[in-house]
JSON list of C-alpha atoms in Angstrom, two decimals:
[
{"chain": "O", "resi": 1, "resn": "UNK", "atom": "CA", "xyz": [31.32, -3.71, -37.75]},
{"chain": "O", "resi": 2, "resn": "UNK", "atom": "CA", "xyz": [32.13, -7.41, -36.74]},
{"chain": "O", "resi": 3, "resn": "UNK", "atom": "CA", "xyz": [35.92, -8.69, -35.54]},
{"chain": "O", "resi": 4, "resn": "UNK", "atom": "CA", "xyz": [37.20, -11.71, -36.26]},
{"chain": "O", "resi": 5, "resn": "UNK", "atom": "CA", "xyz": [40.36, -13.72, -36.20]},
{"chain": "O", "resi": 6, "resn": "UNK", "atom": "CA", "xyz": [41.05, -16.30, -38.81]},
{"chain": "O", "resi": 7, "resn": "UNK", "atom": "CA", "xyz": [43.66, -18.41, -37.95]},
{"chain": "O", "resi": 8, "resn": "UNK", "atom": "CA", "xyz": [45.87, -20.66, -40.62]},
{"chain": "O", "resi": 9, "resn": "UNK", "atom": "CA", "xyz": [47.92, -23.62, -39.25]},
{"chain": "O", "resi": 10, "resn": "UNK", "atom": "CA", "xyz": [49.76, -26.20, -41.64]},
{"chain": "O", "resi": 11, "resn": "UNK", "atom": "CA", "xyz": [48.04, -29.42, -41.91]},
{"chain": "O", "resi": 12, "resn": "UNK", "atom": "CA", "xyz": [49.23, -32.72, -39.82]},
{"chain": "O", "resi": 13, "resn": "UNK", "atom": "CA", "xyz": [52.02, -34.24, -41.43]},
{"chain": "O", "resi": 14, "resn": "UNK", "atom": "CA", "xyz": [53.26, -31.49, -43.67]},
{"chain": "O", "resi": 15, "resn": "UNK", "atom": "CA", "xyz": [56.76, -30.15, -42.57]},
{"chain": "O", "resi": 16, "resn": "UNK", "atom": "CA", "xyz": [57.53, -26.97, -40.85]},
{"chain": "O", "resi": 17, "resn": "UNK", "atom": "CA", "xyz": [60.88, -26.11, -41.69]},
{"chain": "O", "resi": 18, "resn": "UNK", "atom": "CA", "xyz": [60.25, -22.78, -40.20]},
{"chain": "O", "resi": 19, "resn": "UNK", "atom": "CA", "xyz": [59.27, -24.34, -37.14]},
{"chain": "O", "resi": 20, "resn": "UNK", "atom": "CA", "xyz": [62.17, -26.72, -36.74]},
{"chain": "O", "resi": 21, "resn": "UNK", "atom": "CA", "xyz": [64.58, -23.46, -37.59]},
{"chain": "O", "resi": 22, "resn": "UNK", "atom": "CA", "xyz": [63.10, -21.90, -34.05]},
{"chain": "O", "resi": 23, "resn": "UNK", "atom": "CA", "xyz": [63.57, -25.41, -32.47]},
{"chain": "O", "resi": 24, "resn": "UNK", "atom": "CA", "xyz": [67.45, -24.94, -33.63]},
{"chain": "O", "resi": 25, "resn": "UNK", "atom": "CA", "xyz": [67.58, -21.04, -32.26]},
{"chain": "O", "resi": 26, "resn": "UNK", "atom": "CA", "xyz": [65.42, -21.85, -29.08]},
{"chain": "O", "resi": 27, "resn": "UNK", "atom": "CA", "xyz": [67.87, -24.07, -28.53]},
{"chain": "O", "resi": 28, "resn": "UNK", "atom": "CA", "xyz": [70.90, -22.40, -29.30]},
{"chain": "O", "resi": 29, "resn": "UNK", "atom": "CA", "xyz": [69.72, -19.63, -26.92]},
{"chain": "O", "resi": 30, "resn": "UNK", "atom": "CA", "xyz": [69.79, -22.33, -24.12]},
{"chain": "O", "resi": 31, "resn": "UNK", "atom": "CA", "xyz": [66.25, -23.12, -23.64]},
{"chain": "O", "resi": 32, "resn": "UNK", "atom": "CA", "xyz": [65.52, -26.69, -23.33]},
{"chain": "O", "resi": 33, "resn": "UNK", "atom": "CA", "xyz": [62.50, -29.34, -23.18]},
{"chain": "O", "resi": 34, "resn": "UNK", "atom": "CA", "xyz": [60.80, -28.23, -26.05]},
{"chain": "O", "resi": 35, "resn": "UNK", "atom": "CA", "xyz": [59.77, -30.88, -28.36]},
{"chain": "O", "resi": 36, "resn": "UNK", "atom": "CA", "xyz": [58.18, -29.04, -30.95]},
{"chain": "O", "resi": 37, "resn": "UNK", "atom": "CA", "xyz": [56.88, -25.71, -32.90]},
{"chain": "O", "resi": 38, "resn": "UNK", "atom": "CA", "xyz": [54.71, -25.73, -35.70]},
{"chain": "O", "resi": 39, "resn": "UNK", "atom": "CA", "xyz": [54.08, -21.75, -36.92]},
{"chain": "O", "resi": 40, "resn": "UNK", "atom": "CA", "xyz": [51.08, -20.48, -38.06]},
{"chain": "O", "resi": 41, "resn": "UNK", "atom": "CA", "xyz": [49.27, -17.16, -39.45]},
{"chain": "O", "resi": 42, "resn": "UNK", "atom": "CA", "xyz": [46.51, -15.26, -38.07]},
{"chain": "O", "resi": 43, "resn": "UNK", "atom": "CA", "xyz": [44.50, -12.54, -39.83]},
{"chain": "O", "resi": 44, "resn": "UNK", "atom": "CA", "xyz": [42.63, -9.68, -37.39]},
{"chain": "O", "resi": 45, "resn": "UNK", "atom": "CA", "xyz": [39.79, -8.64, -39.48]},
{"chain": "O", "resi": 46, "resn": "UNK", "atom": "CA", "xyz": [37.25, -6.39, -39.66]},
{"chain": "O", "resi": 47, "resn": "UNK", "atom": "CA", "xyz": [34.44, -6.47, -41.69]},
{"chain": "O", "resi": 48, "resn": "UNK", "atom": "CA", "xyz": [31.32, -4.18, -42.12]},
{"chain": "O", "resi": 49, "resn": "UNK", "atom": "CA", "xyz": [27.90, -5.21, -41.69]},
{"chain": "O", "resi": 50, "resn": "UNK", "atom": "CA", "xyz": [26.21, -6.87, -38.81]},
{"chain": "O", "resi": 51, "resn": "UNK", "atom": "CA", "xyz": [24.49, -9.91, -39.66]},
{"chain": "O", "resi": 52, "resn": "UNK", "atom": "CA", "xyz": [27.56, -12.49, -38.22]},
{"chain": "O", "resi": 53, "resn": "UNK", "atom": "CA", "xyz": [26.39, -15.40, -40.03]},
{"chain": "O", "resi": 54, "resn": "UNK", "atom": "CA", "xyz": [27.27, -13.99, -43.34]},
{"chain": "O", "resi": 55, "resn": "UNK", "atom": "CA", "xyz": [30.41, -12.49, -42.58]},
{"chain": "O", "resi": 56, "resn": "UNK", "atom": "CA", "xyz": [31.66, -15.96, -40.97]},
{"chain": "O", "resi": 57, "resn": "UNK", "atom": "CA", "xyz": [30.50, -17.33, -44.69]},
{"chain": "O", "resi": 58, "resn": "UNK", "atom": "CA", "xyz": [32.11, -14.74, -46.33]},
{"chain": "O", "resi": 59, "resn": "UNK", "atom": "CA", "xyz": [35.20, -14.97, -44.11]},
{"chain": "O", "resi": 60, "resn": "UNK", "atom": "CA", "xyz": [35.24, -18.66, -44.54]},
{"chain": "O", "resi": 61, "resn": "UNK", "atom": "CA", "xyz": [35.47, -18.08, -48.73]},
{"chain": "O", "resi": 62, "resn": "UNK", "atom": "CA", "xyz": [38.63, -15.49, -48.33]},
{"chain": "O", "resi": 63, "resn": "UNK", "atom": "CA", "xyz": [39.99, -18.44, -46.54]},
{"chain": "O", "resi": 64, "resn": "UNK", "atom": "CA", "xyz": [39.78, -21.07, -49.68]},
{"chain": "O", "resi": 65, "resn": "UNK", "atom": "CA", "xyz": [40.33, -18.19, -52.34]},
{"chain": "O", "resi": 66, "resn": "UNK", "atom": "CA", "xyz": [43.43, -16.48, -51.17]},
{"chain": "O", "resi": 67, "resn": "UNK", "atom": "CA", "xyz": [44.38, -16.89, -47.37]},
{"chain": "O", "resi": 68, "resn": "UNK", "atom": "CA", "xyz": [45.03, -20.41, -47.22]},
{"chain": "O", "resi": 69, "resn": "UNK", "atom": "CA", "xyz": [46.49, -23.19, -49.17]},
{"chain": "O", "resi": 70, "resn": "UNK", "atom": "CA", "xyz": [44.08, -26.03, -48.32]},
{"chain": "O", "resi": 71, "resn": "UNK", "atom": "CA", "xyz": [46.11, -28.58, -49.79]},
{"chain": "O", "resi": 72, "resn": "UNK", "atom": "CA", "xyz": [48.80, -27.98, -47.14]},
{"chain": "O", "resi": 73, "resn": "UNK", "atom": "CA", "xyz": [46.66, -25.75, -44.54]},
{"chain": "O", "resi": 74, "resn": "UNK", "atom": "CA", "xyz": [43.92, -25.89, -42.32]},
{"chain": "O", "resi": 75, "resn": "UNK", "atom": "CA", "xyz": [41.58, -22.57, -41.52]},
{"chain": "O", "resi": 76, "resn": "UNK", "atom": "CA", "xyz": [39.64, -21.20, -38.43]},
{"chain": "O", "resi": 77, "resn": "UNK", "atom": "CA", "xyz": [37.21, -18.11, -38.11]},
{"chain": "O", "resi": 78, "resn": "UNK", "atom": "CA", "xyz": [36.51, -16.98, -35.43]},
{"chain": "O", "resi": 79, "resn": "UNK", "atom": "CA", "xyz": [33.86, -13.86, -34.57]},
{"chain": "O", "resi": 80, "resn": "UNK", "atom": "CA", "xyz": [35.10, -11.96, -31.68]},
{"chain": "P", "resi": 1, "resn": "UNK", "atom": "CA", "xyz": [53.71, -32.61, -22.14]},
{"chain": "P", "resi": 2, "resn": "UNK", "atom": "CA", "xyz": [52.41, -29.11, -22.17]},
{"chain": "P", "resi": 3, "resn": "UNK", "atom": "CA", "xyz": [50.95, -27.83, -25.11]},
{"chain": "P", "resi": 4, "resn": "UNK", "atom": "CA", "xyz": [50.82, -24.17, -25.76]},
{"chain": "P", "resi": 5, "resn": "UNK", "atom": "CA", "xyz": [49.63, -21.39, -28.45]},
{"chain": "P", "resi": 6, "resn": "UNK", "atom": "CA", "xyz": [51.55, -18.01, -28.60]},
{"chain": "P", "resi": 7, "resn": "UNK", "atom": "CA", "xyz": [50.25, -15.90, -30.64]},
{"chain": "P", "resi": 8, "resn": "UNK", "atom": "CA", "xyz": [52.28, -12.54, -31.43]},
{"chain": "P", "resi": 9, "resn": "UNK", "atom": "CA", "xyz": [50.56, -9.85, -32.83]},
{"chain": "P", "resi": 10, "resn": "UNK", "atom": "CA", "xyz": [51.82, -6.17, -34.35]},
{"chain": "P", "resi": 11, "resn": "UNK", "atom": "CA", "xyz": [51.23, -3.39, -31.40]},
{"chain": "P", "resi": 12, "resn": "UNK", "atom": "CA", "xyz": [48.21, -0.92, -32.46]},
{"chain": "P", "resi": 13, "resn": "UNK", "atom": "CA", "xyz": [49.58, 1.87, -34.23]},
{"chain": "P", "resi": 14, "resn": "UNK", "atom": "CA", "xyz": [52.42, -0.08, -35.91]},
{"chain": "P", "resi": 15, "resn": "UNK", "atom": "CA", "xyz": [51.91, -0.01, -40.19]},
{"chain": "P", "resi": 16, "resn": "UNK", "atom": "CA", "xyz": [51.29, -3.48, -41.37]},
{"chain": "P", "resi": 17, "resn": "UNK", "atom": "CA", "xyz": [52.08, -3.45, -44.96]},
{"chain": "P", "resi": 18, "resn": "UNK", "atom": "CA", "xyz": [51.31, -6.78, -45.39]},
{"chain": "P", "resi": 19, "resn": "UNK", "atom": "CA", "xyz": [47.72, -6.88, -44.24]},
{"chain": "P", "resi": 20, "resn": "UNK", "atom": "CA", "xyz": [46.95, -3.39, -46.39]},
{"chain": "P", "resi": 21, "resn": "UNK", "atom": "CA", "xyz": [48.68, -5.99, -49.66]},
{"chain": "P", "resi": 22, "resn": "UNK", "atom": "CA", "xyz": [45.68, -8.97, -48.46]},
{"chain": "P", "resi": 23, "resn": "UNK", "atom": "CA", "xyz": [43.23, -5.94, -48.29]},
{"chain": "P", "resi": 24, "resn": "UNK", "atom": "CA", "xyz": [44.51, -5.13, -51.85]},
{"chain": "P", "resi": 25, "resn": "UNK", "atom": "CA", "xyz": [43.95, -8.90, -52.84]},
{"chain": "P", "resi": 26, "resn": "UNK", "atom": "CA", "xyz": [40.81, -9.40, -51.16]},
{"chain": "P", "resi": 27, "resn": "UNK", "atom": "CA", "xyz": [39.46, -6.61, -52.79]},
{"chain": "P", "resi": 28, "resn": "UNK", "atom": "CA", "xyz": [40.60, -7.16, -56.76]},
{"chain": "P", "resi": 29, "resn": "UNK", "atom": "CA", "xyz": [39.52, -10.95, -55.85]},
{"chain": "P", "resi": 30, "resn": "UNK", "atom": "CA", "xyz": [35.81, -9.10, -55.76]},
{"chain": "P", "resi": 31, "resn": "UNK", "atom": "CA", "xyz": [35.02, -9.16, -51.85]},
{"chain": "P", "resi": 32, "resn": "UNK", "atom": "CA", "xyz": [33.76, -6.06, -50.70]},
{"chain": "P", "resi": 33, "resn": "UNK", "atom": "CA", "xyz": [33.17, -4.41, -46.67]},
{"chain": "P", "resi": 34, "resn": "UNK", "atom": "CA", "xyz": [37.11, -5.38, -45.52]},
{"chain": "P", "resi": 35, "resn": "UNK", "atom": "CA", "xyz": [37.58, -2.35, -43.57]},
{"chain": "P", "resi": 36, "resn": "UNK", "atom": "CA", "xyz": [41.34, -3.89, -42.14]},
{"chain": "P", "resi": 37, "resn": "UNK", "atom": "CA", "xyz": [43.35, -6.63, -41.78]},
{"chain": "P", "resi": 38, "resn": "UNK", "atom": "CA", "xyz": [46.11, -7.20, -39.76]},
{"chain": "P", "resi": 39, "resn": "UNK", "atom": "CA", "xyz": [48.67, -10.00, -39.89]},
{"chain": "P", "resi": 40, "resn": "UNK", "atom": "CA", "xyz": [50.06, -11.81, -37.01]},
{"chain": "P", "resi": 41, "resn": "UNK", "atom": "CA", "xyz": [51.82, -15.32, -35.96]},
{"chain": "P", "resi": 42, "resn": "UNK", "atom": "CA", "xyz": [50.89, -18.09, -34.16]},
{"chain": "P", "resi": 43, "resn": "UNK", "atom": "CA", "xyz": [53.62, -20.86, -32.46]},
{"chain": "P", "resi": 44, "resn": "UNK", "atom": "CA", "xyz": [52.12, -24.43, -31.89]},
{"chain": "P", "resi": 45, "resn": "UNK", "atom": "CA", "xyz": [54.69, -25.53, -28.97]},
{"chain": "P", "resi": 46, "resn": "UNK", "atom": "CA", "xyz": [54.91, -28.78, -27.65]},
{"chain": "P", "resi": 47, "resn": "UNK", "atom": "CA", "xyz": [57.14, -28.35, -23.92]},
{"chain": "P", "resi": 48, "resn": "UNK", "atom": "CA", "xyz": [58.19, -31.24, -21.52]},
{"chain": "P", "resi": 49, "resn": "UNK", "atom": "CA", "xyz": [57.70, -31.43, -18.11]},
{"chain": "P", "resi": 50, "resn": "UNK", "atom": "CA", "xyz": [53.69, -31.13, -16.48]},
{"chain": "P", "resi": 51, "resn": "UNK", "atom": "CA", "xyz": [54.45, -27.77, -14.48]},
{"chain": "P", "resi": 52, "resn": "UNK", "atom": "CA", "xyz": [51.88, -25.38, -16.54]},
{"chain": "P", "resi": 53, "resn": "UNK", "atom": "CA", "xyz": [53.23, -22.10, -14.19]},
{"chain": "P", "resi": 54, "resn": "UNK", "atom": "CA", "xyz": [56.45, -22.83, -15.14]},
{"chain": "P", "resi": 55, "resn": "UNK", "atom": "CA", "xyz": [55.88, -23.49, -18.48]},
{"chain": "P", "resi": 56, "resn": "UNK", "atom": "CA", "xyz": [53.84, -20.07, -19.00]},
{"chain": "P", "resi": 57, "resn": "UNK", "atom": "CA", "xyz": [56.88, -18.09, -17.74]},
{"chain": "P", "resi": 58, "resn": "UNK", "atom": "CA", "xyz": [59.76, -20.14, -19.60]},
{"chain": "P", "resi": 59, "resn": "UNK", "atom": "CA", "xyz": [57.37, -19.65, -22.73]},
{"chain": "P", "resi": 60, "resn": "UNK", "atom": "CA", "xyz": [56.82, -16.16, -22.45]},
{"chain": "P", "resi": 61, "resn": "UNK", "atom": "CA", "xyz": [60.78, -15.76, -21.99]},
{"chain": "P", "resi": 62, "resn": "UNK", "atom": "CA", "xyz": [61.36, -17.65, -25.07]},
{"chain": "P", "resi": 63, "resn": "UNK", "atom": "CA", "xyz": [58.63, -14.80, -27.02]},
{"chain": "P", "resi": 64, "resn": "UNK", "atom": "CA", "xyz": [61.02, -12.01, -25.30]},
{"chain": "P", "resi": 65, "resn": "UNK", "atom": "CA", "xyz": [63.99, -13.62, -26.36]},
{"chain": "P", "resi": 66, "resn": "UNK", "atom": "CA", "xyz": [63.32, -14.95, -29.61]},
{"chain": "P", "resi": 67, "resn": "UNK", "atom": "CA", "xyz": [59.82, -14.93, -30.99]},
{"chain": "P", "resi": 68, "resn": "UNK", "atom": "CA", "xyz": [58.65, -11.78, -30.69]},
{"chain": "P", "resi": 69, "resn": "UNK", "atom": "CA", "xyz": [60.30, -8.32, -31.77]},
{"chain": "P", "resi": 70, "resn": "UNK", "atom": "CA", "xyz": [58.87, -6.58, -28.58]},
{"chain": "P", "resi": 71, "resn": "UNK", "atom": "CA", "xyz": [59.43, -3.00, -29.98]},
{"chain": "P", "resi": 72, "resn": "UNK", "atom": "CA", "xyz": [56.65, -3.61, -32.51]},
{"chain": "P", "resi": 73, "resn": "UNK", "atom": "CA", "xyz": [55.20, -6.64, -31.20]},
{"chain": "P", "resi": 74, "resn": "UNK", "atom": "CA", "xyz": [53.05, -7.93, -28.38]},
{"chain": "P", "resi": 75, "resn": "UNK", "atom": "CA", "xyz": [53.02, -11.88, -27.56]},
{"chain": "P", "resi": 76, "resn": "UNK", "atom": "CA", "xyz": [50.12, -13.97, -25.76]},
{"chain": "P", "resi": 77, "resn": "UNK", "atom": "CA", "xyz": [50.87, -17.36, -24.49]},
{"chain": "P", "resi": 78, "resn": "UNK", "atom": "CA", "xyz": [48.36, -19.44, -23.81]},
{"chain": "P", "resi": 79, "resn": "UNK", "atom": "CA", "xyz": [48.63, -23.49, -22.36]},
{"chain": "P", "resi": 80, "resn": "UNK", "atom": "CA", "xyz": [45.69, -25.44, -24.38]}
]
């Protein structure tokens, strides 16, 4: 069985209104200096097999089919 | 400026019907050997000041506070 953790972040330059709405509450709640959150999704899978190679292929193509936008997000597997 | 990457993820144990729904869609999309997936969240912070120590412990109170549901949840912040 191999692990691995795909991570999805949004693009440079496309806005995070999710992100700014914890800016507001971060600040609300009194915390200061921070300039900026962007959020992101992360995926802990596990896949059967062995042969790592393949499954970071095969990871990398459930990334551009159906766990990331790629017009608006960016994708990273990583085998762990 | 500190950059950091929490990442908050659902404790072991806790049901994740949002990962079993990907499973469902990875599957009827034709990929076979997904054995689990589990859903989490990343924050991409940007934090003033050059103090990494105190950075760390004013980010992980921010995760306590507001970013992570620590019943369910477990949070990692880490200073890239």
């Amino acid at each position: 069985m191999i692990k691995a953790r795909i991570t999805v972040t949004l693009k440079a330059g496309v806005l995070d209104p999710q992100g700014k709405a914890i800016e507001g509450g971060l600040s609300a709640l009194g915390f200061s200096g921070v300039e900026s959150v962007r959020q992101g999704k992360i995926f802990d899978m596990e896949v059967e097999g062995d042969d790592k190679k393949a499954a970071q292929e095969n990871l990398e193509s459930m990334c551009a089919k159906l766990l990331a936008n790629t017009v608006i997000e960016d994708y990273h597997v990583e085998i762990v």
